[in-house]
Amino acid sequence: MTASGPREKCGVVGVSLGDRASARPLYYALYALQHRGQESAGIVTHDGFQQHSHVSMGLVGDAFDEADLAGLNGSVGIGHVRYPTAGSVDTSCAQPFSVSFKSGSLGLSHNGNLVNAAEIRDELAGLGHAFTSDGDTEVIAHDLARNLLEEDLVRAVKHTMRRIHGSYSLTIMHDDTVMGVRDPEGNRPLCIGELDEGYILASESAAIDVLDGELVRDVRPGELVILQPDGADFDAYQLFERERSAHCFFEHVYFARPDSAMDGHLVYDVRRELGRQLWAESGVDSDVVMPVPDSGRAFASGYAEAAQEEGADVEFAEGLMKNRYVGRTFIMPTQDARERAVRLKLNPISDVVEGRTVTLIDDSIVRGTTSNQLVQLMRDVGAEGVHVRIGAPPIVAPCYMGIDMATREELIAADRTVEEIREEIGADSLGYLSIDAVAEALSTSRADLCLGCVTGEYPYDIDGETTDRDVERPVIGGGAEAAPSDD
Ligand code: SF4
């Protein structure tokens, strides 16, 4: 996927490093998570007495200079990279969110999206809480701060988890204690790593690798992990247990780095396996198999390998070159410029394509405009035939869990058959992967995945949409339902 693909909302990290300063390790970890958010970056540390914060718009490399890092004192801290889907695009919504309450200082980094943030915000505003942003992370911070006035850390977090509904992986810093929380369905990823001097919590294991650490394990759905302030160990509390999880399958297909391990699987291996399944389900004879860079690569190599194992006379070739300096902010004032955008981003090597049939492999089709332009580009440089194979099922519905995808009206597959999409993008044939193949590659059942965007049925209770399970939406507004229990 290229020009206007789905965008991950955020990456989160938290460290506790004993005697060592946390700013630079957090900075490196955010670099490793840059693909999860390019709008803003931030770090909040604690030196045992007070918080230090630096949050800025832009890429990690632009958001911090030496002086910024030098001012972030302390051996514990949390960090965040963000692309906003809830809340406005300015520094008031950039994260980590940090604030001092009567109950102590709090910093919060959030990946995901709450579906009942407005209700909790209204209730807390009615109780006198003043909000400085329109994002849902501040809602979680205020709720937690309120609970911390009367409860210990574990009970306060559990109380807040009972009230918030939706997807969240959080790193939280309360005074000098860093914690990680994953929502009871485990929709967004979060893992624990061991470093030489302490422990790290991060959205993806690539952030652990960059610090020469070892992946310990994923944070479990519904689990709270507290890093000890001296960096010696961590404590884990299983606060909620659900019969089914709702891992976002799209993390494996598209968002996560291929070198990250997530929920027990190396993402690269999953993508190659999905490519193999794609050949098994809808393989087509062609002269050359070609990935749409970058994320189509692992799918295409698995697809070509499976084809060659079955005796197909097909070459795997990188025939589309990506210009990595064309950013999202490319200005496209006219239709002509918009059409040129794909050519600026992706240029075919005509010798690889000319006079041959090509199978283009991509990870997904959202609006269809890029696919249409790529097929046309292949024909322009002399392809005799162009087949398209997609390493995911058709996206038929939007995401409400923190992925910037598109509205239902914009999604090409929302109201078209595969044959109609094929016609629209101008390919000779088109094949998608089945949902069962995705579940098989992840060695899980469909019941434990979020499949909202490919089925239109969601694991959370979302206004105006159907759900694929029994979900209990928390009742906000005091009373027995809002009180914590010991279950
Ligand atoms: S709707 Fe799709 S993109 Fe969103 S969380 Fe579910 S699987 Fe992931």
CSV table of C-alpha atoms and ligand atoms in Angstrom, one decimal:
chain,number,residue,atom,x,y,z
A,1,MET,CA,0.0,0.0,0.0
A,2,THR,CA,1.3,3.4,-0.8
A,3,ALA,CA,-0.1,6.9,-1.0
A,4,SER,CA,-3.2,6.9,1.2
A,5,GLY,CA,-3.0,3.7,3.1
A,6,PRO,CA,-4.2,3.2,6.7
A,7,ARG,CA,-2.1,4.9,9.3
A,8,GLU,CA,-1.3,3.6,12.8
A,9,LYS,CA,-2.2,6.0,15.4
A,10,CYS,CA,0.6,5.7,17.9
A,11,GLY,CA,3.6,4.0,19.4
A,12,VAL,CA,4.2,3.9,23.2
A,13,VAL,CA,7.2,3.1,25.3
A,14,GLY,CA,8.2,3.2,29.0
A,15,VAL,CA,11.5,2.4,30.8
A,16,SER,CA,12.8,2.0,34.3
A,17,LEU,CA,16.6,1.9,34.4
A,18,GLY,CA,17.9,1.9,37.9
A,19,ASP,CA,20.9,4.3,38.0
A,20,ARG,CA,21.0,5.1,34.3
A,21,ALA,CA,19.4,8.2,32.6
A,22,SER,CA,16.3,7.2,30.7
A,23,ALA,CA,16.1,10.1,28.1
A,24,ARG,CA,18.4,8.7,25.4
A,25,PRO,CA,17.1,5.1,25.5
A,26,LEU,CA,13.6,6.4,25.2
A,27,TYR,CA,14.7,8.6,22.3
A,28,TYR,CA,16.2,5.6,20.5
A,29,ALA,CA,13.1,3.5,21.2
A,30,LEU,CA,10.9,6.2,19.7
A,31,TYR,CA,13.1,6.2,16.6
A,32,ALA,CA,12.4,2.4,16.3
A,33,LEU,CA,8.7,3.2,16.6
A,34,GLN,CA,8.6,6.1,14.2
A,35,HIS,CA,6.6,4.2,11.6
A,36,ARG,CA,3.7,4.2,14.1
A,37,GLY,CA,3.3,8.0,14.2
A,38,GLN,CA,5.0,10.9,12.4
A,39,GLU,CA,2.9,13.9,13.6
A,40,SER,CA,4.5,14.5,17.1
A,41,ALA,CA,6.9,12.9,19.5
A,42,GLY,CA,7.4,13.3,23.2
A,43,ILE,CA,9.2,12.1,26.3
A,44,VAL,CA,8.3,12.6,30.0
A,45,THR,CA,10.8,11.5,32.7
A,46,HIS,CA,10.9,11.6,36.5
A,47,ASP,CA,14.0,12.2,38.6
A,48,GLY,CA,12.5,11.1,41.9
A,49,PHE,CA,11.3,14.6,42.8
A,50,GLN,CA,9.5,16.0,39.7
A,51,GLN,CA,8.6,15.3,36.1
A,52,HIS,CA,10.4,16.7,33.1
A,53,SER,CA,8.6,16.8,29.7
A,54,HIS,CA,9.5,17.6,26.1
A,55,VAL,CA,6.8,17.2,23.5
A,56,SER,CA,7.0,18.6,20.0
A,57,MET,CA,5.4,18.3,16.6
A,58,GLY,CA,7.3,16.5,13.9
A,59,LEU,CA,9.5,13.4,13.5
A,60,VAL,CA,11.6,12.1,16.4
A,61,GLY,CA,14.8,13.3,14.9
A,62,ASP,CA,13.4,16.9,14.6
A,63,ALA,CA,11.5,16.9,17.9
A,64,PHE,CA,14.5,16.7,20.2
A,65,ASP,CA,18.0,18.3,20.2
A,66,GLU,CA,20.8,17.6,22.6
A,67,ALA,CA,19.6,20.3,25.1
A,68,ASP,CA,16.1,18.8,25.2
A,69,LEU,CA,17.5,15.4,26.0
A,70,ALA,CA,19.9,16.8,28.6
A,71,GLY,CA,16.9,18.4,30.4
A,72,LEU,CA,15.0,15.1,30.6
A,73,ASN,CA,16.5,14.0,34.0
A,74,GLY,CA,15.7,10.8,35.7
A,75,SER,CA,16.1,7.0,35.2
A,76,VAL,CA,12.4,6.4,34.6
A,77,GLY,CA,10.2,7.8,31.8
A,78,ILE,CA,7.7,7.2,29.1
A,79,GLY,CA,7.6,8.2,25.4
A,80,HIS,CA,5.1,8.5,22.5
A,81,VAL,CA,5.0,9.0,18.8
A,82,ARG,CA,1.6,10.0,17.4
A,83,TYR,CA,-0.5,10.3,14.4
A,84,PRO,CA,-3.8,11.7,15.6
A,85,THR,CA,-7.2,10.2,14.8
A,86,ALA,CA,-9.0,11.4,17.9
A,87,GLY,CA,-8.4,15.0,19.0
A,88,SER,CA,-7.0,17.9,17.0
A,89,VAL,CA,-3.7,18.1,15.2
A,90,ASP,CA,-1.7,20.4,17.5
A,91,THR,CA,0.6,20.2,20.5
A,92,SER,CA,-2.4,20.3,23.0
A,93,CYS,CA,-3.0,16.7,21.9
A,94,ALA,CA,0.6,15.6,21.5
A,95,GLN,CA,1.7,13.0,24.0
A,96,PRO,CA,2.8,11.9,26.6
A,97,PHE,CA,0.1,13.8,28.4
A,98,SER,CA,1.6,15.0,31.7
A,99,VAL,CA,0.0,16.7,34.6
A,100,SER,CA,0.3,17.1,38.4
A,101,PHE,CA,-2.7,16.2,40.6
A,102,LYS,CA,-3.2,16.1,44.3
A,103,SER,CA,-2.6,12.4,44.0
A,104,GLY,CA,0.9,13.0,42.5
A,105,SER,CA,2.3,13.5,39.0
A,106,LEU,CA,1.0,11.5,36.1
A,107,GLY,CA,2.2,10.9,32.5
A,108,LEU,CA,0.3,8.9,30.0
A,109,SER,CA,1.0,7.5,26.5
A,110,HIS,CA,-1.9,5.9,24.7
A,111,ASN,CA,-2.2,3.7,21.6
A,112,GLY,CA,-5.8,3.0,20.6
A,113,ASN,CA,-9.1,4.6,20.8
A,114,LEU,CA,-11.8,4.7,23.5
A,115,VAL,CA,-15.3,4.5,22.3
A,116,ASN,CA,-16.9,6.0,25.4
A,117,ALA,CA,-14.4,8.8,26.1
A,118,ALA,CA,-17.1,11.5,25.6
A,119,GLU,CA,-19.3,10.1,28.3
A,120,ILE,CA,-16.5,9.9,30.9
A,121,ARG,CA,-15.3,13.4,30.0
A,122,ASP,CA,-18.8,14.8,30.5
A,123,GLU,CA,-19.1,13.1,33.9
A,124,LEU,CA,-15.7,14.3,35.1
A,125,ALA,CA,-16.3,17.8,33.7
A,126,GLY,CA,-19.5,17.8,35.8
A,127,LEU,CA,-17.4,16.9,38.8
A,128,GLY,CA,-15.2,19.9,38.3
A,129,HIS,CA,-12.3,18.5,36.2
A,130,ALA,CA,-10.9,21.0,33.7
A,131,PHE,CA,-9.7,19.6,30.4
A,132,THR,CA,-7.0,21.2,28.3
A,133,SER,CA,-7.3,19.0,25.1
A,134,ASP,CA,-10.0,17.2,23.3
A,135,GLY,CA,-8.1,13.8,23.2
A,136,ASP,CA,-9.2,10.7,25.0
A,137,THR,CA,-5.8,10.3,26.8
A,138,GLU,CA,-6.5,13.2,29.1
A,139,VAL,CA,-9.8,11.6,30.0
A,140,ILE,CA,-7.9,8.5,31.2
A,141,ALA,CA,-5.5,10.6,33.1
A,142,HIS,CA,-8.2,12.5,35.0
A,143,ASP,CA,-10.1,9.4,35.8
A,144,LEU,CA,-7.0,7.7,37.1
A,145,ALA,CA,-5.9,10.7,39.1
A,146,ARG,CA,-9.3,10.8,40.8
A,147,ASN,CA,-9.1,7.1,41.7
A,148,LEU,CA,-5.6,7.5,43.0
A,149,LEU,CA,-6.9,9.9,45.7
A,150,GLU,CA,-8.7,7.0,47.4
A,151,GLU,CA,-7.1,3.8,46.2
A,152,ASP,CA,-3.7,2.2,45.8
A,153,LEU,CA,-2.1,2.0,42.3
A,154,VAL,CA,-3.4,-1.4,41.3
A,155,ARG,CA,-7.0,-0.8,42.4
A,156,ALA,CA,-7.0,2.7,40.9
A,157,VAL,CA,-5.9,1.4,37.5
A,158,LYS,CA,-8.4,-1.4,37.7
A,159,HIS,CA,-11.1,1.1,38.5
A,160,THR,CA,-10.3,3.1,35.5
A,161,MET,CA,-10.1,0.1,33.2
A,162,ARG,CA,-13.6,-0.9,34.4
A,163,ARG,CA,-14.9,2.5,33.2
A,164,ILE,CA,-13.1,2.9,29.9
A,165,HIS,CA,-14.3,1.0,26.9
A,166,GLY,CA,-12.4,0.5,23.6
A,167,SER,CA,-8.9,-0.3,22.6
A,168,TYR,CA,-5.8,0.9,24.5
A,169,SER,CA,-2.2,0.0,25.2
A,170,LEU,CA,-0.9,2.5,27.7
A,171,THR,CA,2.4,3.4,29.3
A,172,ILE,CA,1.7,5.3,32.5
A,173,MET,CA,4.1,7.0,34.9
A,174,HIS,CA,2.8,7.8,38.4
A,175,ASP,CA,5.5,9.8,40.2
A,176,ASP,CA,8.6,7.5,39.5
A,177,THR,CA,6.7,4.3,38.8
A,178,VAL,CA,6.3,3.3,35.2
A,179,MET,CA,3.5,0.9,34.2
A,180,GLY,CA,2.0,-0.7,31.1
A,181,VAL,CA,-1.6,-1.7,30.6
A,182,ARG,CA,-3.3,-3.5,27.7
A,183,ASP,CA,-7.0,-3.5,27.2
A,184,PRO,CA,-8.9,-6.7,28.2
A,185,GLU,CA,-9.3,-7.7,24.5
A,186,GLY,CA,-5.6,-7.0,23.7
A,187,ASN,CA,-6.5,-5.0,20.6
A,188,ARG,CA,-3.3,-3.1,20.3
A,189,PRO,CA,0.2,-4.6,21.0
A,190,LEU,CA,2.4,-4.0,24.0
A,191,CYS,CA,5.5,-6.0,25.1
A,192,ILE,CA,8.0,-6.2,27.9
A,193,GLY,CA,11.8,-6.3,27.4
A,194,GLU,CA,14.8,-6.8,29.6
A,195,LEU,CA,17.7,-4.4,29.2
A,196,ASP,CA,21.1,-4.4,30.8
A,197,GLU,CA,20.1,-1.8,33.4
A,198,GLY,CA,16.4,-2.4,33.7
A,199,TYR,CA,13.1,-3.0,31.9
A,200,ILE,CA,11.2,-1.6,29.0
A,201,LEU,CA,7.6,-1.6,27.8
A,202,ALA,CA,7.0,-0.9,24.1
A,203,SER,CA,4.4,-1.2,21.3
A,204,GLU,CA,6.8,-3.4,19.3
A,205,SER,CA,9.8,-5.5,20.1
A,206,ALA,CA,11.9,-3.6,17.5
A,207,ALA,CA,12.2,-0.9,20.2
A,208,ILE,CA,13.8,-3.5,22.6
A,209,ASP,CA,16.2,-4.7,19.9
A,210,VAL,CA,17.5,-1.2,19.3
A,211,LEU,CA,18.6,-1.1,22.9
A,212,ASP,CA,20.2,-4.5,22.7
A,213,GLY,CA,17.5,-5.9,25.0
A,214,GLU,CA,15.7,-9.2,25.1
A,215,LEU,CA,12.0,-9.6,24.5
A,216,VAL,CA,10.5,-11.1,27.7
A,217,ARG,CA,6.9,-11.5,26.5
A,218,ASP,CA,3.8,-9.7,25.4
A,219,VAL,CA,1.8,-7.9,28.0
A,220,ARG,CA,-1.4,-10.0,28.3
A,221,PRO,CA,-4.8,-8.7,27.4
A,222,GLY,CA,-6.2,-7.1,30.6
A,223,GLU,CA,-2.9,-7.1,32.4
A,224,LEU,CA,-1.1,-4.4,34.3
A,225,VAL,CA,2.7,-4.5,34.5
A,226,ILE,CA,4.5,-2.3,37.0
A,227,LEU,CA,8.2,-1.7,36.5
A,228,GLN,CA,10.0,-1.4,39.8
A,229,PRO,CA,11.6,2.1,40.1
A,230,ASP,CA,15.0,0.6,40.8
A,231,GLY,CA,14.9,-1.3,37.5
A,232,ALA,CA,15.4,-4.6,39.2
A,233,ASP,CA,12.2,-6.4,38.1
A,234,PHE,CA,8.6,-6.0,37.2
A,235,ASP,CA,5.3,-7.1,38.8
A,236,ALA,CA,2.3,-8.3,36.8
A,237,TYR,CA,-1.4,-8.2,37.8
A,238,GLN,CA,-4.0,-9.9,35.6
A,239,LEU,CA,-6.8,-7.4,36.3
A,240,PHE,CA,-9.4,-8.6,33.7
A,241,GLU,CA,-9.8,-11.8,31.9
A,242,ARG,CA,-12.0,-12.3,28.8
A,243,GLU,CA,-12.8,-15.5,27.1
A,244,ARG,CA,-11.8,-14.0,23.8
A,245,SER,CA,-9.1,-11.6,22.7
A,246,ALA,CA,-9.4,-9.1,19.8
A,247,HIS,CA,-5.9,-8.7,18.4
A,248,CYS,CA,-5.8,-6.4,15.4
A,249,PHE,CA,-4.9,-8.6,12.5
A,250,PHE,CA,-3.8,-5.6,10.5
A,251,GLU,CA,-0.8,-5.1,12.8
A,252,HIS,CA,0.6,-8.2,11.3
A,253,VAL,CA,-0.5,-7.5,7.7
A,254,TYR,CA,0.6,-3.8,7.5
A,255,PHE,CA,1.4,-1.6,10.5
A,256,ALA,CA,4.1,-3.4,12.5
A,257,ARG,CA,7.7,-3.6,11.5
A,258,PRO,CA,8.5,-7.0,9.9
A,259,ASP,CA,11.4,-7.4,12.4
A,260,SER,CA,9.0,-7.1,15.4
A,261,ALA,CA,7.6,-10.1,17.2
A,262,MET,CA,4.0,-9.7,18.3
A,263,ASP,CA,1.7,-12.0,20.2
A,264,GLY,CA,4.1,-14.9,19.7
A,265,HIS,CA,4.8,-14.4,16.0
A,266,LEU,CA,7.6,-12.7,14.0
A,267,VAL,CA,5.7,-10.3,11.7
A,268,TYR,CA,8.0,-11.1,8.8
A,269,ASP,CA,7.2,-14.8,9.1
A,270,VAL,CA,3.5,-14.1,9.2
A,271,ARG,CA,3.7,-12.0,6.1
A,272,ARG,CA,5.6,-14.7,4.2
A,273,GLU,CA,3.2,-17.3,5.3
A,274,LEU,CA,0.3,-15.1,4.2
A,275,GLY,CA,2.0,-14.8,0.8
A,276,ARG,CA,2.2,-18.6,0.6
A,277,GLN,CA,-1.5,-18.9,1.4
A,278,LEU,CA,-2.2,-16.3,-1.2
A,279,TRP,CA,-0.6,-18.5,-3.8
A,280,ALA,CA,-2.5,-21.6,-2.5
A,281,GLU,CA,-5.8,-19.8,-2.7
A,282,SER,CA,-5.5,-17.7,-5.8
A,283,GLY,CA,-2.2,-18.3,-7.5
A,284,VAL,CA,-2.1,-17.2,-11.2
A,285,ASP,CA,0.5,-18.0,-13.9
A,286,SER,CA,2.7,-15.1,-14.7
A,287,ASP,CA,6.3,-14.3,-15.7
A,288,VAL,CA,7.2,-12.2,-12.8
A,289,VAL,CA,6.0,-11.6,-9.2
A,290,MET,CA,6.6,-8.1,-8.0
A,291,PRO,CA,6.0,-6.5,-4.6
A,292,VAL,CA,4.5,-3.0,-4.1
A,293,PRO,CA,7.2,-1.7,-1.8
A,294,ASP,CA,7.7,-1.7,1.1
A,295,SER,CA,5.1,-3.7,2.8
A,296,GLY,CA,4.3,-6.0,-0.1
A,297,ARG,CA,7.8,-7.5,-0.1
A,298,ALA,CA,7.5,-10.3,2.4
A,299,PHE,CA,4.1,-11.4,0.9
A,300,ALA,CA,5.6,-11.4,-2.5
A,301,SER,CA,8.6,-13.5,-1.5
A,302,GLY,CA,6.3,-16.1,0.2
A,303,TYR,CA,4.0,-16.1,-2.8
A,304,ALA,CA,6.9,-16.6,-5.3
A,305,GLU,CA,8.5,-19.2,-3.2
A,306,ALA,CA,5.3,-21.3,-2.9
A,307,ALA,CA,4.7,-20.9,-6.7
A,308,GLN,CA,8.3,-22.1,-7.5
A,309,GLU,CA,8.0,-25.0,-5.1
A,310,GLU,CA,5.0,-26.1,-7.2
A,311,GLY,CA,7.1,-25.9,-10.4
A,312,ALA,CA,5.8,-22.5,-11.6
A,313,ASP,CA,8.3,-20.8,-14.0
A,314,VAL,CA,8.1,-17.4,-12.3
A,315,GLU,CA,10.7,-14.9,-11.3
A,316,PHE,CA,10.6,-12.8,-8.1
A,317,ALA,CA,11.7,-9.3,-9.0
A,318,GLU,CA,11.8,-5.9,-7.3
A,319,GLY,CA,10.6,-4.0,-10.3
A,320,LEU,CA,9.1,-1.0,-8.6
A,321,MET,CA,11.5,1.4,-7.0
A,322,LYS,CA,10.3,3.6,-4.1
A,323,ASN,CA,11.4,7.2,-3.7
A,324,ARG,CA,11.7,7.3,0.1
A,325,TYR,CA,11.9,11.1,0.2
A,326,VAL,CA,8.3,11.7,-0.9
A,327,GLY,CA,6.4,12.3,2.4
A,328,ARG,CA,2.8,12.5,3.3
A,329,THR,CA,2.9,16.3,3.1
A,330,PHE,CA,3.5,16.2,-0.7
A,331,ILE,CA,1.4,19.1,-2.1
A,332,MET,CA,-1.0,18.0,-4.8
A,333,PRO,CA,-3.0,21.0,-5.9
A,334,THR,CA,-4.3,19.7,-9.3
A,335,GLN,CA,-5.6,16.5,-10.6
A,336,ASP,CA,-2.5,16.2,-12.9
A,337,ALA,CA,-0.2,16.5,-9.8
A,338,ARG,CA,-2.2,13.9,-7.9
A,339,GLU,CA,-1.8,11.5,-10.8
A,340,ARG,CA,1.9,12.3,-10.9
A,341,ALA,CA,2.2,11.6,-7.2
A,342,VAL,CA,2.2,7.8,-7.6
A,343,ARG,CA,4.9,8.1,-10.3
A,344,LEU,CA,7.0,10.3,-7.9
A,345,LYS,CA,6.7,7.6,-5.2
A,346,LEU,CA,7.0,4.5,-7.3
A,347,ASN,CA,8.9,4.1,-10.6
A,348,PRO,CA,8.9,0.8,-12.5
A,349,ILE,CA,12.1,-0.7,-13.9
A,350,SER,CA,10.8,-1.2,-17.5
A,351,ASP,CA,13.3,-4.0,-18.4
A,352,VAL,CA,11.7,-6.1,-15.7
A,353,VAL,CA,8.2,-5.5,-16.9
A,354,GLU,CA,8.3,-5.0,-20.7
A,355,GLY,CA,6.7,-7.8,-22.7
A,356,ARG,CA,5.9,-9.9,-19.6
A,357,THR,CA,2.9,-10.8,-17.5
A,358,VAL,CA,3.2,-9.3,-14.0
A,359,THR,CA,1.6,-10.3,-10.7
A,360,LEU,CA,1.7,-7.3,-8.4
A,361,ILE,CA,1.5,-8.2,-4.7
A,362,ASP,CA,0.2,-5.6,-2.2
A,363,ASP,CA,-0.9,-5.8,1.4
A,364,SER,CA,-4.3,-4.2,1.0
A,365,ILE,CA,-6.5,-2.0,-1.2
A,366,VAL,CA,-8.2,0.9,0.6
A,367,ARG,CA,-9.6,3.5,-1.9
A,368,GLY,CA,-8.3,1.8,-5.0
A,369,THR,CA,-6.8,4.9,-6.6
A,370,THR,CA,-3.2,3.8,-6.1
A,371,SER,CA,-3.9,0.3,-7.4
A,372,ASN,CA,-5.5,1.7,-10.4
A,373,GLN,CA,-2.5,3.9,-11.1
A,374,LEU,CA,0.0,1.1,-10.5
A,375,VAL,CA,-1.8,-1.2,-13.0
A,376,GLN,CA,-1.8,1.6,-15.6
A,377,LEU,CA,1.9,2.3,-14.9
A,378,MET,CA,2.7,-1.4,-15.6
A,379,ARG,CA,0.8,-1.3,-18.9
A,380,ASP,CA,2.5,2.0,-19.8
A,381,VAL,CA,6.0,0.4,-19.6
A,382,GLY,CA,4.9,-2.6,-21.6
A,383,ALA,CA,3.4,-5.3,-19.3
A,384,GLU,CA,1.5,-7.8,-21.4
A,385,GLY,CA,-0.8,-8.6,-18.5
A,386,VAL,CA,-1.2,-7.3,-14.9
A,387,HIS,CA,-2.6,-9.5,-12.1
A,388,VAL,CA,-3.1,-8.1,-8.6
A,389,ARG,CA,-3.0,-10.2,-5.4
A,390,ILE,CA,-3.7,-8.8,-2.0
A,391,GLY,CA,-2.4,-10.3,1.3
A,392,ALA,CA,-5.5,-9.4,3.3
A,393,PRO,CA,-9.3,-9.8,2.9
A,394,PRO,CA,-11.2,-6.8,1.3
A,395,ILE,CA,-11.6,-3.9,3.7
A,396,VAL,CA,-15.3,-3.3,3.8
A,397,ALA,CA,-15.8,-1.1,6.9
A,398,PRO,CA,-13.9,1.6,8.9
A,399,CYS,CA,-11.8,1.1,12.0
A,400,TYR,CA,-12.9,2.7,15.3
A,401,MET,CA,-9.9,1.4,17.2
A,402,GLY,CA,-7.3,3.9,16.5
A,403,ILE,CA,-6.4,3.3,12.8
A,404,ASP,CA,-6.8,6.1,10.4
A,405,MET,CA,-8.2,4.1,7.5
A,406,ALA,CA,-11.0,5.8,5.5
A,407,THR,CA,-14.8,6.4,5.8
A,408,ARG,CA,-17.1,3.7,4.5
A,409,GLU,CA,-17.9,5.8,1.5
A,410,GLU,CA,-14.2,6.0,0.5
A,411,LEU,CA,-13.6,2.2,0.8
A,412,ILE,CA,-13.6,0.6,-2.6
A,413,ALA,CA,-14.7,-2.8,-1.3
A,414,ALA,CA,-17.5,-1.4,0.9
A,415,ASP,CA,-20.1,-1.8,-1.8
A,416,ARG,CA,-18.4,-3.7,-4.6
A,417,THR,CA,-17.7,-7.3,-5.5
A,418,VAL,CA,-14.1,-8.5,-6.1
A,419,GLU,CA,-15.0,-8.5,-9.9
A,420,GLU,CA,-16.2,-4.9,-9.7
A,421,ILE,CA,-13.0,-3.9,-8.0
A,422,ARG,CA,-10.9,-5.7,-10.6
A,423,GLU,CA,-12.7,-3.8,-13.3
A,424,GLU,CA,-12.3,-0.5,-11.4
A,425,ILE,CA,-8.5,-0.9,-11.0
A,426,GLY,CA,-8.1,-2.2,-14.5
A,427,ALA,CA,-6.3,-5.5,-13.6
A,428,ASP,CA,-6.6,-8.7,-15.7
A,429,SER,CA,-7.4,-10.6,-12.5
A,430,LEU,CA,-7.6,-9.8,-8.8
A,431,GLY,CA,-7.4,-12.1,-5.7
A,432,TYR,CA,-7.7,-11.4,-2.0
A,433,LEU,CA,-6.7,-13.6,0.9
A,434,SER,CA,-9.5,-15.3,3.0
A,435,ILE,CA,-10.1,-14.5,6.6
A,436,ASP,CA,-9.5,-18.1,7.5
A,437,ALA,CA,-6.0,-18.0,5.9
A,438,VAL,CA,-5.2,-15.0,8.1
A,439,ALA,CA,-6.3,-16.8,11.2
A,440,GLU,CA,-4.3,-19.9,10.2
A,441,ALA,CA,-1.1,-17.9,9.6
A,442,LEU,CA,-1.5,-16.4,13.1
A,443,SER,CA,-2.2,-19.9,14.5
A,444,THR,CA,-5.4,-18.5,16.2
A,445,SER,CA,-9.1,-18.7,15.7
A,446,ARG,CA,-11.1,-15.9,14.0
A,447,ALA,CA,-12.9,-15.5,17.3
A,448,ASP,CA,-9.7,-14.1,18.9
A,449,LEU,CA,-9.0,-11.5,16.3
A,450,CYS,CA,-10.5,-8.1,15.6
A,451,LEU,CA,-11.8,-8.4,12.1
A,452,GLY,CA,-14.0,-5.3,12.2
A,453,CYS,CA,-12.7,-3.7,9.0
A,454,VAL,CA,-13.1,-6.9,6.9
A,455,THR,CA,-16.4,-8.1,8.4
A,456,GLY,CA,-18.1,-4.9,9.6
A,457,GLU,CA,-18.6,-6.6,13.0
A,458,TYR,CA,-16.6,-5.2,15.9
A,459,PRO,CA,-15.3,-6.6,19.2
A,460,TYR,CA,-16.5,-3.4,21.0
A,461,ASP,CA,-19.9,-1.9,21.4
A,462,ILE,CA,-19.8,1.0,18.9
A,463,ASP,CA,-22.8,3.3,18.2
A,464,GLY,CA,-24.5,2.5,14.9
A,465,GLU,CA,-22.4,-0.7,14.3
A,466,THR,CA,-22.9,-4.4,15.0
A,467,THR,CA,-20.7,-6.3,17.4
A,468,ASP,CA,-19.3,-9.9,16.9
A,469,ARG,CA,-19.5,-10.7,20.6
A,470,ASP,CA,-21.2,-10.1,24.0
A,471,VAL,CA,-19.7,-6.9,25.2
A,472,GLU,CA,-20.6,-5.1,28.4
A,473,ARG,CA,-20.4,-1.4,27.9
A,474,PRO,CA,-19.5,0.3,31.2
A,475,VAL,CA,-22.2,2.4,32.8
A,476,ILE,CA,-20.8,5.9,33.5
A,477,GLY,CA,-22.2,8.2,36.1
A,478,GLY,CA,-21.5,6.6,39.5
A,479,GLY,CA,-23.5,3.9,41.1
A,480,ALA,CA,-22.5,0.3,41.7
A,481,GLU,CA,-21.3,-0.3,38.1
A,482,ALA,CA,-18.5,2.3,38.4
A,483,ALA,CA,-17.1,0.9,41.6
A,484,PRO,CA,-14.1,-1.5,41.5
A,485,SER,CA,-14.5,-5.0,42.6
A,486,ASP,CA,-12.1,-7.8,43.3
A,487,ASP,CA,-12.8,-10.0,40.3
B,1,SF4,S1,-11.0,-2.8,12.6
B,1,SF4,FE1,-9.3,-3.6,11.4
B,1,SF4,S2,-7.6,-2.1,11.6
B,1,SF4,FE2,-9.1,-1.7,13.2
B,1,SF4,S3,-8.4,-2.8,15.0
B,1,SF4,FE3,-9.8,-4.1,14.0
B,1,SF4,S4,-8.6,-5.4,12.6
B,1,SF4,FE4,-7.3,-3.6,13.2
